[in-house]
CSV table of C-alpha atoms in Angstrom, one decimal:
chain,number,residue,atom,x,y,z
A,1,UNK,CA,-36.4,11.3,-12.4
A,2,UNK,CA,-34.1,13.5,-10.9
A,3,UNK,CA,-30.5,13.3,-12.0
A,4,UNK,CA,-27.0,11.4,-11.1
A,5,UNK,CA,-26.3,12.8,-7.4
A,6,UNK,CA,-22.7,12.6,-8.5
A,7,UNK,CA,-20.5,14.5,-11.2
A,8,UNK,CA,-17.7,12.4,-12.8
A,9,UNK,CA,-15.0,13.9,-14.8
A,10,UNK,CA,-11.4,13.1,-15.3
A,11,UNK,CA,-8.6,14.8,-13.8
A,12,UNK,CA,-5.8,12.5,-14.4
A,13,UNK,CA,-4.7,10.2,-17.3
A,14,UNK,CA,-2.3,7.8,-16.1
A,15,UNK,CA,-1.5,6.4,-19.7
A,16,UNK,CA,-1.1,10.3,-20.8
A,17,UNK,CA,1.6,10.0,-17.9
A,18,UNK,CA,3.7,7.3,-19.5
A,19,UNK,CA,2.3,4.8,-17.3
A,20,UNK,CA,1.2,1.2,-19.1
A,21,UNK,CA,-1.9,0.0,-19.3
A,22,UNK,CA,-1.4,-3.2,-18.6
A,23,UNK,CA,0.0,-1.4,-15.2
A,24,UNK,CA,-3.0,-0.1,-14.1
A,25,UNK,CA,-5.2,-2.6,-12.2
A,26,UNK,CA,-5.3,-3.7,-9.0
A,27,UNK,CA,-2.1,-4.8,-7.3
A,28,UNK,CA,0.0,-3.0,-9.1
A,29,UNK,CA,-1.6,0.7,-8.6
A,30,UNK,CA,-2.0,2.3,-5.3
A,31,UNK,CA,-4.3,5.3,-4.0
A,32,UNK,CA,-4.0,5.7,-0.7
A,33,UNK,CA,-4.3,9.2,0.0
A,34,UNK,CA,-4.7,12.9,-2.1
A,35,UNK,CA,-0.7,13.3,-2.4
A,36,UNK,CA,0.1,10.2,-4.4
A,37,UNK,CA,-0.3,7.2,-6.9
A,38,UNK,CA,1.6,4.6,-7.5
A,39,UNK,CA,2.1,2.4,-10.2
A,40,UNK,CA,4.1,-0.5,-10.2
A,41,UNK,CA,6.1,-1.7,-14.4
A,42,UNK,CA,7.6,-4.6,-15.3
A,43,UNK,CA,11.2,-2.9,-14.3
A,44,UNK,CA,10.4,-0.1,-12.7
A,45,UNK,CA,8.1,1.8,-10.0
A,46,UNK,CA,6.2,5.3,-10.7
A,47,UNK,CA,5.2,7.7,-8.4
A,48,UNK,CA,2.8,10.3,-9.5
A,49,UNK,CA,2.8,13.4,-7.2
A,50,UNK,CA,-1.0,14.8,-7.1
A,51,UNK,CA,0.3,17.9,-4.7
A,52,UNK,CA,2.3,18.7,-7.7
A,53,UNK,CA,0.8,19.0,-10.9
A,54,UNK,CA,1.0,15.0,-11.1
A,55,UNK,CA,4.7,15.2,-11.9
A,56,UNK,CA,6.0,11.5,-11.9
A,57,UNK,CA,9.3,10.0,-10.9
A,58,UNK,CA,10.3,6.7,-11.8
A,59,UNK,CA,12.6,4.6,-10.0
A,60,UNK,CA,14.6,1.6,-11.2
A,61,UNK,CA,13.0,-1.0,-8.8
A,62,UNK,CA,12.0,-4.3,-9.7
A,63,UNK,CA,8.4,-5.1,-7.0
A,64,UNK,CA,5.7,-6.9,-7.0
A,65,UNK,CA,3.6,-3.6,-5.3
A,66,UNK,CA,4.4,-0.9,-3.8
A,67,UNK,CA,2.2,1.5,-1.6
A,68,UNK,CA,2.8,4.9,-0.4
A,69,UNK,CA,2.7,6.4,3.1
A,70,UNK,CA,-0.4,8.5,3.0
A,71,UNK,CA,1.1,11.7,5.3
A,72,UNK,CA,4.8,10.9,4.7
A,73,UNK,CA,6.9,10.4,1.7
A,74,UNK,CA,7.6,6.7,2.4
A,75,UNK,CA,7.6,4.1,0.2
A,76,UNK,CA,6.8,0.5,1.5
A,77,UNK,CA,7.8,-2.3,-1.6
A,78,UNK,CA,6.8,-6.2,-1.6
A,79,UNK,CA,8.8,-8.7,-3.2
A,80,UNK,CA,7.6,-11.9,-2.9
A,81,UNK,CA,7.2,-12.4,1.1
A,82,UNK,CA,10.1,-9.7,1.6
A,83,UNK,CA,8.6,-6.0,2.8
A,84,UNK,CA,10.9,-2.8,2.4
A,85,UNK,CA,10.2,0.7,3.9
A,86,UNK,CA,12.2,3.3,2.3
A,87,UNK,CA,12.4,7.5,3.3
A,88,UNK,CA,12.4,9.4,0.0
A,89,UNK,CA,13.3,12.1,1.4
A,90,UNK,CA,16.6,11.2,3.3
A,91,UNK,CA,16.8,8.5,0.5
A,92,UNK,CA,17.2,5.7,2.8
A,93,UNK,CA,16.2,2.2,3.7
A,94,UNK,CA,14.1,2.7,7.2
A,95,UNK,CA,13.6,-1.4,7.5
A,96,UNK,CA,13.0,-4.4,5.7
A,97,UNK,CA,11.9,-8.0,6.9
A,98,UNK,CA,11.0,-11.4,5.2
A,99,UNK,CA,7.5,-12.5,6.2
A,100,UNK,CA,6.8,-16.7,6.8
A,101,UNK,CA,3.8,-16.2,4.7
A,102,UNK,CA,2.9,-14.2,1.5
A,103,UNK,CA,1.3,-10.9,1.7
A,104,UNK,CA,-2.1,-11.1,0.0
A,105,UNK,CA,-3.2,-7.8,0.9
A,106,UNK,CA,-1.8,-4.5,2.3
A,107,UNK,CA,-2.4,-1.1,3.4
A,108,UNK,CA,-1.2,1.9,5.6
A,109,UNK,CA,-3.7,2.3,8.5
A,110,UNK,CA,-2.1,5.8,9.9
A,111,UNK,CA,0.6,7.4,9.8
A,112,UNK,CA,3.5,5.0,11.2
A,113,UNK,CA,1.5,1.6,10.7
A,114,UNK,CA,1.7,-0.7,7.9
A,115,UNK,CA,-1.3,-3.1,7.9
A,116,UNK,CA,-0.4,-7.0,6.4
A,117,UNK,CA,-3.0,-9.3,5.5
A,118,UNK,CA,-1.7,-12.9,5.0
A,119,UNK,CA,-3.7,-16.2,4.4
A,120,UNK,CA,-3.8,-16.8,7.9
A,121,UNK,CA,-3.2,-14.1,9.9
A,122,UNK,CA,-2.6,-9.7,10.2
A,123,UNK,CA,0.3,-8.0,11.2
A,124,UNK,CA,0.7,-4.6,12.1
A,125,UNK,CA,4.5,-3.1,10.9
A,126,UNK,CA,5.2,0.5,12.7
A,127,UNK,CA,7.9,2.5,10.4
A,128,UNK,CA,9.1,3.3,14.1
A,129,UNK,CA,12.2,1.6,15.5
A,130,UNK,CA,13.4,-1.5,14.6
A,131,UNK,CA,11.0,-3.9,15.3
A,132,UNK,CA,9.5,-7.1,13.3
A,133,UNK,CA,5.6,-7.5,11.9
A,134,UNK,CA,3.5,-8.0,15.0
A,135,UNK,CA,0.6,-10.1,14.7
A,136,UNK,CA,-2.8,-8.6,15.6
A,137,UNK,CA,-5.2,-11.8,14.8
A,138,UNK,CA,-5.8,-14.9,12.8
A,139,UNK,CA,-8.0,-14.8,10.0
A,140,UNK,CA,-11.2,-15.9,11.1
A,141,UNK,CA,-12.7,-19.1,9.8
A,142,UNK,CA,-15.4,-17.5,7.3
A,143,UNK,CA,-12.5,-15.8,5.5
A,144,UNK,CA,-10.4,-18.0,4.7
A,145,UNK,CA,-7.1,-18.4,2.8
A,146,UNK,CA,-8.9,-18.7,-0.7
A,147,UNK,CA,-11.2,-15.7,0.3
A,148,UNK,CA,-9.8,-12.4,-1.4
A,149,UNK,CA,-9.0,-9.4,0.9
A,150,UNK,CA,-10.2,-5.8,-0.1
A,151,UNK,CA,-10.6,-3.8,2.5
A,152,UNK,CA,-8.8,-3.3,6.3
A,153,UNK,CA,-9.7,-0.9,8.8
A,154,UNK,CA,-8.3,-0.3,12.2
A,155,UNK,CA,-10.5,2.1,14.8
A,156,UNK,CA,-8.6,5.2,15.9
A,157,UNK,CA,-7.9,4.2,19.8
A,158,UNK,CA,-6.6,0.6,17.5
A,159,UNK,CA,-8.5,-1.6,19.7
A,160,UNK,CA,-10.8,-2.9,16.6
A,161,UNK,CA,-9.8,-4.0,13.7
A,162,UNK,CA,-12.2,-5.2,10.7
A,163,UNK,CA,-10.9,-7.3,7.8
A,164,UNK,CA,-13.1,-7.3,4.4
A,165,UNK,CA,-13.4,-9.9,2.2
């Protein structure tokens, strides 16, 4: 039999990083590109730089996750049904806006667009401009409320979207 196609070895130790274990699981620890992860503590989030020799930063912010932009250094926070984008960078707020619904399930799909997954129904959130959440669809029937989200994909000329769960 010939062997594992695949070579596994560890690069990173989040707990060697100062980052809890209890910390690192899902919904509280984002991947969403090569440059960073981010981990999300009882009183505090931490951002591990992977471009640079996986310093971490921590901020004093109290979330409930946090995700970052996967080509730019912005931070989008959820608090309950309240979304924040912030500019590390220029160190400013770049919007904010309380959903109807809870978010159940996020995730950047480019560049400028915030994907938001609620029981009922996906948004789309550009960083650009001032503008609210727009919706894109309801949830269809088969996944319903109760049905757990992991996966959202949007085609490059945005015209499809696919929701798994």
């Amino acid at each position: 039999m010939a062997g594992v196609p695949i070579a596994f070895s560890e690069v990173l130790n989040l707990q060697q990083l100062g980052v809890p274990e209890g910390s690192i699981k899902h919904g509280l620890t984002t991947m969403e590109s090569d440059k960073w992860i981010v981990s999300v503590e009882p009183d505090k989030v931490s951002l591990v730089d992977l471009q640079n020799g996986a310093q971490v930063t921590r901020r004093p912010i109290k979330a409930e996750a946090a995700v970052m932009n996967p080509q730019q250094n912005i931070l989008a926070l959820r608090s309950g049904k309240m979304i924040q984008m912030f500019n590390l960078d220029s160190k400013s707020k770049l919007k904010s806006h309380d959903m109807e619904a809870p978010i159940v399930f996020w995730k950047w799909t480019g560049p400028s667009n915030l994907a938001l997954v609620t029981a009922s129904s996906v948004y789309h959130w550009s960083i650009e401009g001032t503008s609210a959440p727009v919706k894109m669809f309801d949830r269809h029937p088969t996944i319903g409320a109760n049905t757990q989200i992991i996966n959202y994909q949007v085609s490059p000329d945005t015209h499809w979207c696919l929701l798994g769960g």
